[in-house]
mmCIF file of C-alpha atoms in Angstrom:
data_model
loop_
_atom_site.group_PDB
_atom_site.id
_atom_site.type_symbol
_atom_site.label_atom_id
_atom_site.label_comp_id
_atom_site.label_asym_id
_atom_site.label_seq_id
_atom_site.Cartn_x
_atom_site.Cartn_y
_atom_site.Cartn_z
ATOM 1 C CA MET I 962 7.244 -0.600 -28.124
ATOM 2 C CA LYS I 963 3.938 -1.183 -26.411
ATOM 3 C CA TYR I 964 2.229 -4.285 -27.850
ATOM 4 C CA LEU I 965 3.037 -7.946 -28.460
ATOM 5 C CA ILE I 966 0.830 -9.441 -31.159
ATOM 6 C CA ASP I 967 -0.457 -12.967 -30.480
ATOM 7 C CA THR I 968 -0.408 -15.587 -33.213
ATOM 8 C CA ASP I 969 -4.167 -15.461 -33.855
ATOM 9 C CA ILE I 970 -4.032 -11.709 -34.490
ATOM 10 C CA ALA I 971 -0.909 -11.983 -36.672
ATOM 11 C CA SER I 972 -2.554 -14.728 -38.704
ATOM 12 C CA ASN I 973 -5.731 -12.691 -39.178
ATOM 13 C CA PHE I 974 -3.712 -9.629 -40.188
ATOM 14 C CA ALA I 975 -1.567 -11.602 -42.639
ATOM 15 C CA LYS I 976 -4.675 -13.069 -44.254
ATOM 16 C CA ASN I 977 -6.177 -9.567 -44.442
ATOM 17 C CA SER I 978 -9.478 -10.851 -43.051
ATOM 18 C CA SER I 979 -10.444 -7.830 -40.945
ATOM 19 C CA THR I 980 -10.358 -4.252 -42.169
ATOM 20 C CA SER I 981 -10.717 -2.874 -38.638
ATOM 21 C CA LEU I 982 -7.797 -5.020 -37.431
ATOM 22 C CA LYS I 983 -5.680 -3.936 -40.372
ATOM 23 C CA LEU I 984 -6.386 -0.264 -39.638
ATOM 24 C CA LYS I 985 -5.621 -0.673 -35.922
ATOM 25 C CA MET I 986 -2.315 -2.404 -36.640
ATOM 26 C CA LEU I 987 -1.315 0.165 -39.252
ATOM 27 C CA GLU I 988 -2.194 3.020 -36.870
ATOM 28 C CA ASN I 989 0.146 1.481 -34.276
ATOM 29 C CA VAL I 990 2.762 0.083 -36.672
ATOM 30 C CA ASN I 991 5.725 1.430 -34.675
ATOM 31 C CA ASP I 992 4.347 0.180 -31.367
ATOM 32 C CA TRP I 993 4.014 -3.568 -31.917
ATOM 33 C CA ALA I 994 6.041 -6.673 -32.638
ATOM 34 C CA ILE I 995 5.593 -10.426 -32.649
ATOM 35 C CA SER I 996 7.355 -12.986 -30.502
ATOM 36 C CA SER I 997 9.835 -15.406 -32.020
ATOM 37 C CA VAL I 998 7.342 -17.998 -30.705
ATOM 38 C CA THR I 999 4.633 -16.496 -32.944
ATOM 39 C CA TYR I 1000 7.115 -16.479 -35.828
ATOM 40 C CA HIS I 1001 7.623 -20.202 -35.211
ATOM 41 C CA GLU I 1002 3.882 -20.900 -35.087
ATOM 42 C CA LEU I 1003 3.223 -19.002 -38.324
ATOM 43 C CA TRP I 1004 6.157 -20.675 -40.075
ATOM 44 C CA ARG I 1005 5.048 -24.106 -38.836
ATOM 45 C CA GLY I 1006 1.559 -23.460 -40.208
ATOM 46 C CA LEU I 1007 3.048 -22.342 -43.503
ATOM 47 C CA MET I 1008 5.080 -25.545 -43.770
ATOM 48 C CA GLN I 1009 1.890 -27.579 -43.353
ATOM 49 C CA THR I 1010 0.052 -25.946 -46.245
ATOM 50 C CA ASN I 1011 0.344 -26.552 -49.955
ATOM 51 C CA SER I 1012 -1.079 -23.167 -50.901
ATOM 52 C CA GLU I 1013 1.217 -20.827 -52.809
ATOM 53 C CA LYS I 1014 -1.109 -17.935 -51.973
ATOM 54 C CA VAL I 1015 -0.854 -18.617 -48.216
ATOM 55 C CA GLU I 1016 2.908 -18.999 -48.543
ATOM 56 C CA GLU I 1017 3.177 -15.624 -50.296
ATOM 57 C CA ILE I 1018 0.978 -13.888 -47.707
ATOM 58 C CA VAL I 1019 2.721 -15.319 -44.639
ATOM 59 C CA THR I 1020 6.221 -14.866 -46.065
ATOM 60 C CA SER I 1021 5.456 -11.234 -46.917
ATOM 61 C CA PHE I 1022 4.057 -10.591 -43.443
ATOM 62 C CA LEU I 1023 7.021 -12.200 -41.674
ATOM 63 C CA SER I 1024 9.545 -10.270 -43.753
ATOM 64 C CA ASN I 1025 7.983 -6.960 -42.706
ATOM 65 C CA VAL I 1026 7.455 -7.350 -38.959
ATOM 66 C CA ARG I 1027 9.626 -6.731 -35.948
ATOM 67 C CA VAL I 1028 10.374 -9.956 -34.044
ATOM 68 C CA ILE I 1029 11.342 -10.064 -30.366
ATOM 69 C CA ASP I 1030 13.647 -12.978 -29.603
ATOM 70 C CA PHE I 1031 12.695 -15.150 -26.639
ATOM 71 C CA ASP I 1032 15.378 -14.734 -23.963
ATOM 72 C CA GLU I 1033 16.246 -15.952 -20.446
ATOM 73 C CA GLY I 1034 14.021 -13.401 -18.695
ATOM 74 C CA ASP I 1035 11.110 -14.465 -20.877
ATOM 75 C CA ALA I 1036 11.842 -18.106 -20.044
ATOM 76 C CA ARG I 1037 11.819 -17.428 -16.303
ATOM 77 C CA GLU I 1038 8.526 -15.527 -16.476
ATOM 78 C CA SER I 1039 6.957 -18.230 -18.655
ATOM 79 C CA GLY I 1040 8.096 -20.892 -16.207
ATOM 80 C CA ARG I 1041 6.469 -18.997 -13.339
ATOM 81 C CA ILE I 1042 3.216 -18.676 -15.288
ATOM 82 C CA HIS I 1043 3.236 -22.346 -16.261
ATOM 83 C CA ALA I 1044 3.719 -23.437 -12.634
ATOM 84 C CA GLU I 1045 0.921 -21.143 -11.394
ATOM 85 C CA LEU I 1046 -1.493 -22.402 -14.046
ATOM 86 C CA ILE I 1047 -0.736 -26.035 -13.191
ATOM 87 C CA LYS I 1048 -1.354 -25.342 -9.491
ATOM 88 C CA SER I 1049 -4.684 -23.688 -10.289
ATOM 89 C CA GLY I 1050 -5.720 -26.422 -12.745
ATOM 90 C CA LYS I 1051 -6.141 -23.838 -15.516
ATOM 91 C CA GLN I 1052 -3.366 -24.720 -17.955
ATOM 92 C CA ILE I 1053 -3.096 -23.244 -21.425
ATOM 93 C CA GLY I 1054 -0.941 -24.332 -24.350
ATOM 94 C CA ASP I 1055 2.838 -24.166 -24.086
ATOM 95 C CA SER I 1056 3.202 -21.605 -26.880
ATOM 96 C CA ASP I 1057 0.610 -19.367 -25.233
ATOM 97 C CA THR I 1058 2.466 -19.604 -21.921
ATOM 98 C CA LEU I 1059 5.712 -18.611 -23.647
ATOM 99 C CA ILE I 1060 4.092 -15.639 -25.411
ATOM 100 C CA ALA I 1061 2.376 -14.469 -22.211
ATOM 101 C CA GLY I 1062 5.637 -14.729 -20.270
ATOM 102 C CA GLN I 1063 7.424 -12.703 -22.898
ATOM 103 C CA ALA I 1064 4.735 -10.007 -22.804
ATOM 104 C CA ILE I 1065 4.950 -9.707 -19.013
ATOM 105 C CA ALA I 1066 8.762 -9.806 -18.901
ATOM 106 C CA ASN I 1067 8.972 -7.011 -21.474
ATOM 107 C CA HIS I 1068 6.116 -4.921 -20.020
ATOM 108 C CA LEU I 1069 4.046 -5.287 -23.194
ATOM 109 C CA ILE I 1070 0.301 -5.514 -23.708
ATOM 110 C CA LEU I 1071 -0.678 -8.766 -25.409
ATOM 111 C CA VAL I 1072 -3.027 -8.233 -28.345
ATOM 112 C CA THR I 1073 -5.143 -11.350 -28.848
ATOM 113 C CA ASN I 1074 -8.600 -12.455 -29.879
ATOM 114 C CA ASN I 1075 -8.413 -15.074 -27.135
ATOM 115 C CA THR I 1076 -8.893 -12.787 -24.140
ATOM 116 C CA LYS I 1077 -10.793 -15.391 -22.098
ATOM 117 C CA HIS I 1078 -7.920 -17.843 -22.449
ATOM 118 C CA PHE I 1079 -5.231 -15.341 -21.432
ATOM 119 C CA SER I 1080 -7.291 -13.789 -18.615
ATOM 120 C CA ARG I 1081 -6.164 -16.725 -16.432
ATOM 121 C CA ILE I 1082 -2.694 -15.175 -16.197
ATOM 122 C CA LYS I 1083 -2.086 -12.751 -13.345
ATOM 123 C CA GLY I 1084 -0.308 -9.559 -14.314
ATOM 124 C CA LEU I 1085 -0.865 -9.934 -18.060
ATOM 125 C CA GLN I 1086 -2.417 -6.938 -19.803
ATOM 126 C CA VAL I 1087 -4.594 -7.957 -22.751
ATOM 127 C CA GLU I 1088 -6.368 -6.099 -25.562
ATOM 128 C CA ASN I 1089 -8.541 -7.438 -28.364
ATOM 129 C CA TRP I 1090 -8.214 -5.538 -31.639
ATOM 130 C CA MET I 1091 -10.686 -7.840 -33.416
ATOM 131 C CA LYS I 1092 -13.670 -6.155 -31.780
#
């Protein structure tokens, strides 16, 4: 596996909003997964909606993706990132810190549309498939 898909990309793919993103993800279907943190964020969003269509789309997406469980190594790396960002005064959200830590710990490239946000993290490789 080579890529970890961030929540914003997974959400866009699930909603089928970008043909170029869909093609890129299908071309690399055996090379990417989502974090259990992203799974949580998508499921949380689903629980906050009353749309049967959104529920069907997200449920279908989640049932067909590979999920990497967040483990102790991921937690240690995320903790290091969080501490560095606090020291530099450039904090990001907790979920983003967890996902970034998991990407680094597992030597994966993070695919996100929020490259500016994640560029604050040393050692994190980032690609944007929305462009």
